Every structure is written in structure tokens, then in C-alpha cells.
């Protein structure tokens, strides 16, 4: 997978040149990111991380580092965190919600080339801007937000919620959207006829309010709430959101809790086992163990 990152870096150089309207002279560019060791705990951790896994944790970056997504621009804006003590707290936070749950091998093969530290992540969705996302993923990056004053003293239940959102972003918006996560066709076929469909138009749901329609019946954890528009729509997730919702639930609930939540919903249960087995057997990650660890 590291070969993909080489391609991303070369693309980054190309886009950066276009972005600054500079001429291409054919010379091999210097590495875009320089990581040097120091006594500063933030820079030392970033240096060690880069040396061990080949990835870059960045707190200084430009729009070109996250807005370019192949031939499109992402409608994402990152607000940097510049205070050193908070950056240090942010490193500890990222270890809790992401880094500590994955093996060295997984980090080397599947972690984003760039992990961007942000005070806030602003993402435009369905015509509106969400100003405080926990994370966002793109072609070669994962941005982790909410790294600001108080992040080191956040309550355990809030920390667990944020872990679910950050890890769901990694698997859905980075790995799946970049075709690095492959799931069995059987997983998709269970809900295939419902992806992106207005659930009010099927099964006699037309008279029901969105909150009265049980998305679990169709193999989903929830509807696409970002697409809510009055009472006439209850939109099913697309495939990216479907994975996001599954990962978010699994890493924040124990196996017993998941079993109870899926009781009576065979479509949901079948997709759950297909997902956790595939991720364990192919990617070497027991994602349910991550959820189980919350009780330790």
C-alpha cells in the first residue's frame, strides 16, 4: 500500500505547483515535509511516528494538503491548532481514540500518508456547513479535529463517542473511499436495493414520520440524517455512510451490547458478521475487540 503514498506525494507536488502558479522545471523536488527530532514532546513523537511507520503527523500544513482530491476540490476547511501545550494534549488524545487500537503492521500498510491535527474541521454537507466535525478523510489524509483546550480532561463517555467518529472516518471516508477496504459482495447485497433510497416510498412507510421508520429493518443502523428535509424524506445511507455507521457502533459497544441491539434484525446481524470477519481475516484487526475494551 505504501506505493500508493508515493503516487500521492508526486500528485501533491504537481497540485502544489499548480496551486502556486509556478513553472515545472523537471527537477526532482525536495521532500515536501521535513520531520526533525527534538526535545519538544510533540516533535519527538511525530519524528518517531514517521520513522516507524512512514506517515506524517502535521500541525503545519496548507490547503493544498487536504483540499485536492484527484480532479476535485473537497469542501473542507481546517482551522489549525497552534498552541504547543494543546498540541501535546492532542497527541495523547489521538493515541486514545485511534493510534493505540491498531498494530504497527496496520499503521504501516493502511494509515493515511498525512494525519492532520486541527482545532476544528469544517465540512459542507447537503448545502450547509458543519463547523465542528471530529474528523474527515480524503485522498491521502485524515484530519482529526476538536483538538483544543480541554481535550485532555474530556469525560470518558464523550471520549468514547469521539473514538467512534474518528475510527469510523478512517475506515469509511479514507479506506473505503480510496478503495483500500474491500468487503464481500454478500455484505452489499443485503441492503443493495435500499442504498440512497427514500425509505418513505417503500413498504407502506409513506404515512410514517422519519423517526417512526426503523432503519434496522433494511440492514442499516440509522437513516442519513444529514439528508433530512422535513417529514417527506427518510433517506437510507449510501455505502460510505453504511460502513461509517457500522464501525462507529462496533468500536463503541461490547459484543454483548451489539448482540442485544441487533436482536430481531437479521439483515443487520448478517452484515455485522460479514464485516467483522472480513476486517479480521484480511486486515488483521479485531474491531469488536476495540469495542470490548471500553469496559476494561
mmCIF file of C-alpha atoms in Angstrom:
data_model
loop_
_atom_site.group_PDB
_atom_site.id
_atom_site.type_symbol
_atom_site.label_atom_id
_atom_site.label_comp_id
_atom_site.label_asym_id
_atom_site.label_seq_id
_atom_site.Cartn_x
_atom_site.Cartn_y
_atom_site.Cartn_z
ATOM 1 C CA UNK A 1 0.000 0.000 0.000
ATOM 2 C CA UNK A 2 2.940 2.335 0.556
ATOM 3 C CA UNK A 3 3.363 2.553 -3.204
ATOM 4 C CA UNK A 4 0.080 4.456 -3.255
ATOM 5 C CA UNK A 5 1.562 7.078 -0.970
ATOM 6 C CA UNK A 6 4.430 7.640 -3.395
ATOM 7 C CA UNK A 7 1.834 8.391 -6.049
ATOM 8 C CA UNK A 8 0.024 10.743 -3.665
ATOM 9 C CA UNK A 9 3.223 12.622 -2.877
ATOM 10 C CA UNK A 10 4.013 13.089 -6.564
ATOM 11 C CA UNK A 11 0.452 14.286 -7.138
ATOM 12 C CA UNK A 12 0.823 16.630 -4.193
ATOM 13 C CA UNK A 13 3.915 18.180 -5.763
ATOM 14 C CA UNK A 14 2.068 18.594 -9.038
ATOM 15 C CA UNK A 15 -1.013 20.145 -7.436
ATOM 16 C CA UNK A 16 1.108 22.358 -5.211
ATOM 17 C CA UNK A 17 2.919 23.734 -8.246
ATOM 18 C CA UNK A 18 -0.363 24.440 -9.997
ATOM 19 C CA UNK A 19 -1.793 25.940 -6.837
ATOM 20 C CA UNK A 20 1.059 28.443 -6.617
ATOM 21 C CA UNK A 21 1.110 29.023 -10.372
ATOM 22 C CA UNK A 22 4.772 28.069 -10.566
ATOM 23 C CA UNK A 23 6.527 26.649 -13.625
ATOM 24 C CA UNK A 24 7.528 22.979 -13.644
ATOM 25 C CA UNK A 25 11.258 22.780 -14.421
ATOM 26 C CA UNK A 26 11.642 18.975 -14.457
ATOM 27 C CA UNK A 27 13.885 18.862 -11.385
ATOM 28 C CA UNK A 28 13.238 16.282 -8.673
ATOM 29 C CA UNK A 29 11.651 18.220 -5.800
ATOM 30 C CA UNK A 30 12.859 18.146 -2.254
ATOM 31 C CA UNK A 31 10.654 16.191 0.180
ATOM 32 C CA UNK A 32 7.637 18.334 0.943
ATOM 33 C CA UNK A 33 7.567 17.522 4.653
ATOM 34 C CA UNK A 34 10.655 17.659 6.823
ATOM 35 C CA UNK A 35 10.459 15.896 10.157
ATOM 36 C CA UNK A 36 13.240 16.508 12.629
ATOM 37 C CA UNK A 37 13.707 15.139 16.104
ATOM 38 C CA UNK A 38 13.877 17.459 19.104
ATOM 39 C CA UNK A 39 13.381 17.602 22.855
ATOM 40 C CA UNK A 40 9.896 19.008 22.297
ATOM 41 C CA UNK A 41 7.462 16.129 23.089
ATOM 42 C CA UNK A 42 5.217 16.910 20.106
ATOM 43 C CA UNK A 43 8.007 16.988 17.557
ATOM 44 C CA UNK A 44 9.714 13.970 19.114
ATOM 45 C CA UNK A 45 6.537 11.864 18.884
ATOM 46 C CA UNK A 46 5.922 12.984 15.295
ATOM 47 C CA UNK A 47 9.526 12.122 14.387
ATOM 48 C CA UNK A 48 9.320 8.663 15.967
ATOM 49 C CA UNK A 49 5.958 8.027 14.296
ATOM 50 C CA UNK A 50 7.365 8.948 10.900
ATOM 51 C CA UNK A 51 10.478 6.860 11.377
ATOM 52 C CA UNK A 52 8.473 3.802 12.414
ATOM 53 C CA UNK A 53 5.522 3.957 10.023
ATOM 54 C CA UNK A 54 6.472 6.364 7.230
ATOM 55 C CA UNK A 55 3.432 8.576 7.835
ATOM 56 C CA UNK A 56 3.393 12.281 8.641
ATOM 57 C CA UNK A 57 1.539 13.859 11.554
ATOM 58 C CA UNK A 58 1.259 17.536 10.653
ATOM 59 C CA UNK A 59 0.190 20.595 12.617
ATOM 60 C CA UNK A 60 1.564 22.968 9.963
ATOM 61 C CA UNK A 61 0.018 22.471 6.528
ATOM 62 C CA UNK A 62 -1.593 24.295 3.617
ATOM 63 C CA UNK A 63 -4.979 23.999 1.920
ATOM 64 C CA UNK A 64 -3.366 22.001 -0.877
ATOM 65 C CA UNK A 65 -2.593 19.289 1.684
ATOM 66 C CA UNK A 66 -6.263 18.455 2.134
ATOM 67 C CA UNK A 67 -8.485 20.207 -0.410
ATOM 68 C CA UNK A 68 -7.195 18.473 -3.549
ATOM 69 C CA UNK A 69 -8.941 15.129 -4.136
ATOM 70 C CA UNK A 70 -7.815 13.835 -7.553
ATOM 71 C CA UNK A 71 -9.677 16.061 -10.025
ATOM 72 C CA UNK A 72 -11.997 17.696 -7.496
ATOM 73 C CA UNK A 73 -11.771 20.071 -4.552
ATOM 74 C CA UNK A 74 -13.069 18.944 -1.174
ATOM 75 C CA UNK A 75 -15.387 21.394 0.538
ATOM 76 C CA UNK A 76 -13.377 21.126 3.740
ATOM 77 C CA UNK A 77 -11.682 23.810 5.817
ATOM 78 C CA UNK A 78 -9.294 23.090 8.674
ATOM 79 C CA UNK A 79 -8.515 25.530 11.468
ATOM 80 C CA UNK A 80 -5.057 24.795 12.831
ATOM 81 C CA UNK A 81 -4.153 24.396 16.464
ATOM 82 C CA UNK A 82 -1.008 26.417 17.196
ATOM 83 C CA UNK A 83 -0.605 26.277 20.980
ATOM 84 C CA UNK A 84 2.162 23.859 21.914
ATOM 85 C CA UNK A 85 0.648 22.584 25.188
ATOM 86 C CA UNK A 86 -2.631 21.805 23.401
ATOM 87 C CA UNK A 87 -0.790 20.116 20.544
ATOM 88 C CA UNK A 88 0.827 17.851 23.114
ATOM 89 C CA UNK A 89 -2.584 17.083 24.592
ATOM 90 C CA UNK A 90 -3.793 16.424 21.062
ATOM 91 C CA UNK A 91 -1.137 13.777 20.515
ATOM 92 C CA UNK A 92 -2.279 11.986 23.664
ATOM 93 C CA UNK A 93 -5.880 12.302 22.504
ATOM 94 C CA UNK A 94 -5.108 10.770 19.105
ATOM 95 C CA UNK A 95 -3.361 7.878 20.810
ATOM 96 C CA UNK A 96 -6.515 7.233 22.839
ATOM 97 C CA UNK A 97 -9.065 7.497 20.043
ATOM 98 C CA UNK A 98 -7.024 5.971 17.208
ATOM 99 C CA UNK A 99 -3.341 5.067 17.364
ATOM 100 C CA UNK A 100 -3.338 2.689 20.342
ATOM 101 C CA UNK A 101 -6.014 0.409 18.857
ATOM 102 C CA UNK A 102 -4.046 -0.612 15.764
ATOM 103 C CA UNK A 103 -0.949 -2.730 15.265
ATOM 104 C CA UNK A 104 2.343 -1.498 13.868
ATOM 105 C CA UNK A 105 1.743 -3.545 10.718
ATOM 106 C CA UNK A 106 -1.678 -1.998 10.161
ATOM 107 C CA UNK A 107 -0.346 1.524 10.653
ATOM 108 C CA UNK A 108 2.406 0.884 8.094
ATOM 109 C CA UNK A 109 0.050 -0.546 5.479
ATOM 110 C CA UNK A 110 -3.209 1.335 5.944
ATOM 111 C CA UNK A 111 -2.811 4.566 7.864
ATOM 112 C CA UNK A 112 -3.054 7.786 5.823
ATOM 113 C CA UNK A 113 0.101 9.356 4.454
ATOM 114 C CA UNK A 114 -0.869 12.574 6.271
ATOM 115 C CA UNK A 115 -2.618 12.862 9.633
ATOM 116 C CA UNK A 116 -3.557 16.491 10.178
ATOM 117 C CA UNK A 117 -4.081 17.984 13.637
ATOM 118 C CA UNK A 118 -6.882 20.555 13.690
ATOM 119 C CA UNK A 119 -8.643 22.762 16.197
ATOM 120 C CA UNK A 120 -11.759 22.400 14.050
ATOM 121 C CA UNK A 121 -12.830 20.606 10.893
ATOM 122 C CA UNK A 122 -15.482 22.331 8.806
ATOM 123 C CA UNK A 123 -17.250 20.225 6.178
ATOM 124 C CA UNK A 124 -20.020 21.264 3.805
ATOM 125 C CA UNK A 125 -22.837 18.701 3.727
ATOM 126 C CA UNK A 126 -26.165 18.877 1.935
ATOM 127 C CA UNK A 127 -25.842 22.601 1.338
ATOM 128 C CA UNK A 128 -24.860 23.506 4.898
ATOM 129 C CA UNK A 129 -21.531 23.675 6.714
ATOM 130 C CA UNK A 130 -20.811 21.565 9.775
ATOM 131 C CA UNK A 131 -18.293 23.617 11.729
ATOM 132 C CA UNK A 132 -17.061 21.062 14.223
ATOM 133 C CA UNK A 133 -16.576 17.573 12.819
ATOM 134 C CA UNK A 134 -14.497 15.083 14.792
ATOM 135 C CA UNK A 135 -12.587 14.012 11.699
ATOM 136 C CA UNK A 136 -12.591 13.996 7.900
ATOM 137 C CA UNK A 137 -10.809 11.873 5.333
ATOM 138 C CA UNK A 138 -9.629 12.446 1.780
ATOM 139 C CA UNK A 139 -7.310 11.064 -0.865
ATOM 140 C CA UNK A 140 -4.163 10.954 1.260
ATOM 141 C CA UNK A 141 -5.135 12.382 4.628
ATOM 142 C CA UNK A 142 -7.111 12.010 7.798
ATOM 143 C CA UNK A 143 -7.836 15.263 9.624
ATOM 144 C CA UNK A 144 -8.543 14.947 13.355
ATOM 145 C CA UNK A 145 -10.448 17.860 14.840
ATOM 146 C CA UNK A 146 -11.622 19.120 18.237
ATOM 147 C CA UNK A 147 -8.013 19.365 19.432
ATOM 148 C CA UNK A 148 -8.383 22.373 21.631
ATOM 149 C CA UNK A 149 -8.354 23.445 25.277
ATOM 150 C CA UNK A 150 -9.984 20.802 27.466
ATOM 151 C CA UNK A 151 -9.294 17.832 25.204
ATOM 152 C CA UNK A 152 -7.175 16.182 27.904
ATOM 153 C CA UNK A 153 -9.942 16.293 30.522
ATOM 154 C CA UNK A 154 -12.866 15.201 28.376
ATOM 155 C CA UNK A 155 -15.355 12.853 30.060
ATOM 156 C CA UNK A 156 -14.980 9.136 29.282
ATOM 157 C CA UNK A 157 -18.384 8.826 27.586
ATOM 158 C CA UNK A 158 -17.597 11.797 25.330
ATOM 159 C CA UNK A 159 -14.152 10.351 24.582
ATOM 160 C CA UNK A 160 -15.756 7.048 23.579
ATOM 161 C CA UNK A 161 -18.151 8.856 21.236
ATOM 162 C CA UNK A 162 -15.255 10.703 19.614
ATOM 163 C CA UNK A 163 -13.321 7.436 19.220
ATOM 164 C CA UNK A 164 -16.258 6.006 17.292
ATOM 165 C CA UNK A 165 -16.403 9.018 14.991
ATOM 166 C CA UNK A 166 -12.652 9.182 14.319
ATOM 167 C CA UNK A 167 -12.286 5.465 13.633
ATOM 168 C CA UNK A 168 -15.435 5.379 11.501
ATOM 169 C CA UNK A 169 -13.926 8.187 9.422
ATOM 170 C CA UNK A 170 -10.708 6.213 8.977
ATOM 171 C CA UNK A 171 -12.495 3.092 7.709
ATOM 172 C CA UNK A 172 -15.280 4.723 5.685
ATOM 173 C CA UNK A 173 -14.087 8.072 4.389
ATOM 174 C CA UNK A 174 -10.438 7.186 3.994
ATOM 175 C CA UNK A 175 -10.009 3.427 3.479
ATOM 176 C CA UNK A 176 -13.301 2.629 1.741
ATOM 177 C CA UNK A 177 -13.489 5.806 -0.338
ATOM 178 C CA UNK A 178 -9.925 5.185 -1.529
ATOM 179 C CA UNK A 179 -10.724 1.544 -2.420
ATOM 180 C CA UNK A 180 -8.412 0.200 0.274
ATOM 181 C CA UNK A 181 -11.242 -1.553 2.114
ATOM 182 C CA UNK A 182 -12.895 -4.408 0.238
ATOM 183 C CA UNK A 183 -15.963 -6.136 1.665
ATOM 184 C CA UNK A 184 -17.678 -9.327 0.431
ATOM 185 C CA UNK A 185 -20.405 -8.825 -2.137
ATOM 186 C CA UNK A 186 -22.730 -10.567 0.302
ATOM 187 C CA UNK A 187 -22.404 -7.581 2.636
ATOM 188 C CA UNK A 188 -23.629 -5.153 -0.019
ATOM 189 C CA UNK A 189 -26.337 -7.410 -1.446
ATOM 190 C CA UNK A 190 -28.282 -7.475 1.824
ATOM 191 C CA UNK A 191 -29.217 -3.785 1.564
ATOM 192 C CA UNK A 192 -28.455 -3.252 -2.107
ATOM 193 C CA UNK A 193 -31.953 -2.177 -3.157
ATOM 194 C CA UNK A 194 -32.145 0.432 -0.387
ATOM 195 C CA UNK A 195 -28.898 2.434 -0.669
ATOM 196 C CA UNK A 196 -29.729 6.109 -1.094
ATOM 197 C CA UNK A 197 -33.469 5.379 -1.305
ATOM 198 C CA UNK A 198 -36.157 7.410 0.428
ATOM 199 C CA UNK A 199 -37.485 4.796 2.850
ATOM 200 C CA UNK A 200 -40.825 6.584 2.998
ATOM 201 C CA UNK A 201 -41.511 5.341 -0.540
ATOM 202 C CA UNK A 202 -41.383 1.624 0.321
ATOM 203 C CA UNK A 203 -43.203 -0.915 2.481
ATOM 204 C CA UNK A 204 -46.153 1.357 3.221
ATOM 205 C CA UNK A 205 -43.972 3.876 5.068
ATOM 206 C CA UNK A 206 -45.492 6.912 3.396
ATOM 207 C CA UNK A 207 -47.701 7.785 6.372
ATOM 208 C CA UNK A 208 -44.894 7.425 8.906
ATOM 209 C CA UNK A 209 -42.664 10.169 10.219
ATOM 210 C CA UNK A 210 -38.899 9.627 9.673
ATOM 211 C CA UNK A 211 -38.377 8.757 13.349
ATOM 212 C CA UNK A 212 -41.081 6.111 13.086
ATOM 213 C CA UNK A 213 -39.252 4.202 10.322
ATOM 214 C CA UNK A 214 -36.864 1.570 11.662
ATOM 215 C CA UNK A 215 -33.700 1.643 9.527
ATOM 216 C CA UNK A 216 -32.544 -1.623 11.117
ATOM 217 C CA UNK A 217 -35.270 -3.415 9.183
ATOM 218 C CA UNK A 218 -33.317 -2.675 5.996
ATOM 219 C CA UNK A 219 -29.874 -3.504 7.397
ATOM 220 C CA UNK A 220 -28.845 -0.003 8.488
ATOM 221 C CA UNK A 221 -28.126 1.425 11.914
ATOM 222 C CA UNK A 222 -29.743 4.748 11.105
ATOM 223 C CA UNK A 223 -31.012 6.865 8.242
ATOM 224 C CA UNK A 224 -28.890 9.543 6.596
ATOM 225 C CA UNK A 225 -29.729 12.356 8.987
ATOM 226 C CA UNK A 226 -27.648 14.865 7.013
ATOM 227 C CA UNK A 227 -30.233 14.490 4.237
ATOM 228 C CA UNK A 228 -33.254 15.187 6.463
ATOM 229 C CA UNK A 229 -35.679 17.617 4.855
ATOM 230 C CA UNK A 230 -38.998 17.963 6.642
ATOM 231 C CA UNK A 231 -41.173 14.866 7.035
ATOM 232 C CA UNK A 232 -41.233 13.822 3.372
ATOM 233 C CA UNK A 233 -37.815 12.173 3.361
ATOM 234 C CA UNK A 234 -36.164 9.372 5.286
ATOM 235 C CA UNK A 235 -33.079 8.709 3.212
ATOM 236 C CA UNK A 236 -31.180 5.459 3.585
ATOM 237 C CA UNK A 237 -27.377 5.742 3.839
ATOM 238 C CA UNK A 238 -25.059 5.399 0.874
ATOM 239 C CA UNK A 239 -22.340 2.753 1.098
ATOM 240 C CA UNK A 240 -19.789 5.058 2.737
ATOM 241 C CA UNK A 241 -22.212 6.080 5.465
ATOM 242 C CA UNK A 242 -23.259 2.457 5.929
ATOM 243 C CA UNK A 243 -19.664 1.469 6.762
ATOM 244 C CA UNK A 244 -19.262 4.580 8.896
ATOM 245 C CA UNK A 245 -22.299 3.677 10.996
ATOM 246 C CA UNK A 246 -21.207 0.056 11.433
ATOM 247 C CA UNK A 247 -17.670 0.941 12.544
ATOM 248 C CA UNK A 248 -18.955 3.696 14.808
ATOM 249 C CA UNK A 249 -21.280 1.254 16.568
ATOM 250 C CA UNK A 250 -18.832 -1.644 16.808
ATOM 251 C CA UNK A 251 -15.879 0.238 18.318
ATOM 252 C CA UNK A 252 -18.101 1.879 20.948
ATOM 253 C CA UNK A 253 -20.086 -1.184 22.073
ATOM 254 C CA UNK A 254 -19.183 -4.567 23.516
ATOM 255 C CA UNK A 255 -20.114 -7.788 21.712
ATOM 256 C CA UNK A 256 -22.933 -8.384 24.191
ATOM 257 C CA UNK A 257 -24.280 -4.887 23.616
ATOM 258 C CA UNK A 258 -24.135 -5.373 19.862
ATOM 259 C CA UNK A 259 -25.979 -8.669 20.115
ATOM 260 C CA UNK A 260 -28.741 -7.028 22.122
ATOM 261 C CA UNK A 261 -29.001 -4.064 19.741
ATOM 262 C CA UNK A 262 -29.270 -6.361 16.705
ATOM 263 C CA UNK A 263 -31.872 -8.691 18.231
ATOM 264 C CA UNK A 264 -34.682 -9.346 15.756
ATOM 265 C CA UNK A 265 -32.879 -7.691 12.836
ATOM 266 C CA UNK A 266 -31.303 -10.441 10.752
ATOM 267 C CA UNK A 267 -30.141 -8.170 7.925
ATOM 268 C CA UNK A 268 -28.195 -6.051 10.381
ATOM 269 C CA UNK A 269 -26.782 -9.103 12.125
ATOM 270 C CA UNK A 270 -25.659 -10.747 8.882
ATOM 271 C CA UNK A 271 -23.870 -7.582 7.743
ATOM 272 C CA UNK A 272 -22.214 -7.249 11.146
ATOM 273 C CA UNK A 273 -20.642 -10.709 10.999
ATOM 274 C CA UNK A 274 -19.598 -10.321 7.358
ATOM 275 C CA UNK A 275 -17.884 -7.042 8.235
ATOM 276 C CA UNK A 276 -16.050 -8.074 11.395
ATOM 277 C CA UNK A 277 -14.902 -11.368 9.860
ATOM 278 C CA UNK A 278 -13.572 -9.679 6.726
ATOM 279 C CA UNK A 279 -11.727 -6.980 8.650
ATOM 280 C CA UNK A 280 -10.212 -9.590 10.982
ATOM 281 C CA UNK A 281 -9.215 -12.096 8.285
ATOM 282 C CA UNK A 282 -7.988 -9.685 5.599
ATOM 283 C CA UNK A 283 -6.844 -6.600 7.519
ATOM 284 C CA UNK A 284 -5.758 -8.244 10.766
ATOM 285 C CA UNK A 285 -7.952 -6.082 13.000
ATOM 286 C CA UNK A 286 -10.459 -7.398 15.523
ATOM 287 C CA UNK A 287 -12.661 -4.313 15.546
ATOM 288 C CA UNK A 288 -15.086 -5.871 18.005
ATOM 289 C CA UNK A 289 -12.198 -6.218 20.471
ATOM 290 C CA UNK A 290 -11.843 -2.443 20.279
ATOM 291 C CA UNK A 291 -15.452 -2.107 21.409
ATOM 292 C CA UNK A 292 -14.970 -4.737 24.092
ATOM 293 C CA UNK A 293 -12.004 -2.823 25.519
ATOM 294 C CA UNK A 294 -14.217 0.065 26.620
ATOM 295 C CA UNK A 295 -15.251 -1.948 29.675
ATOM 296 C CA UNK A 296 -11.673 -2.547 30.803
#
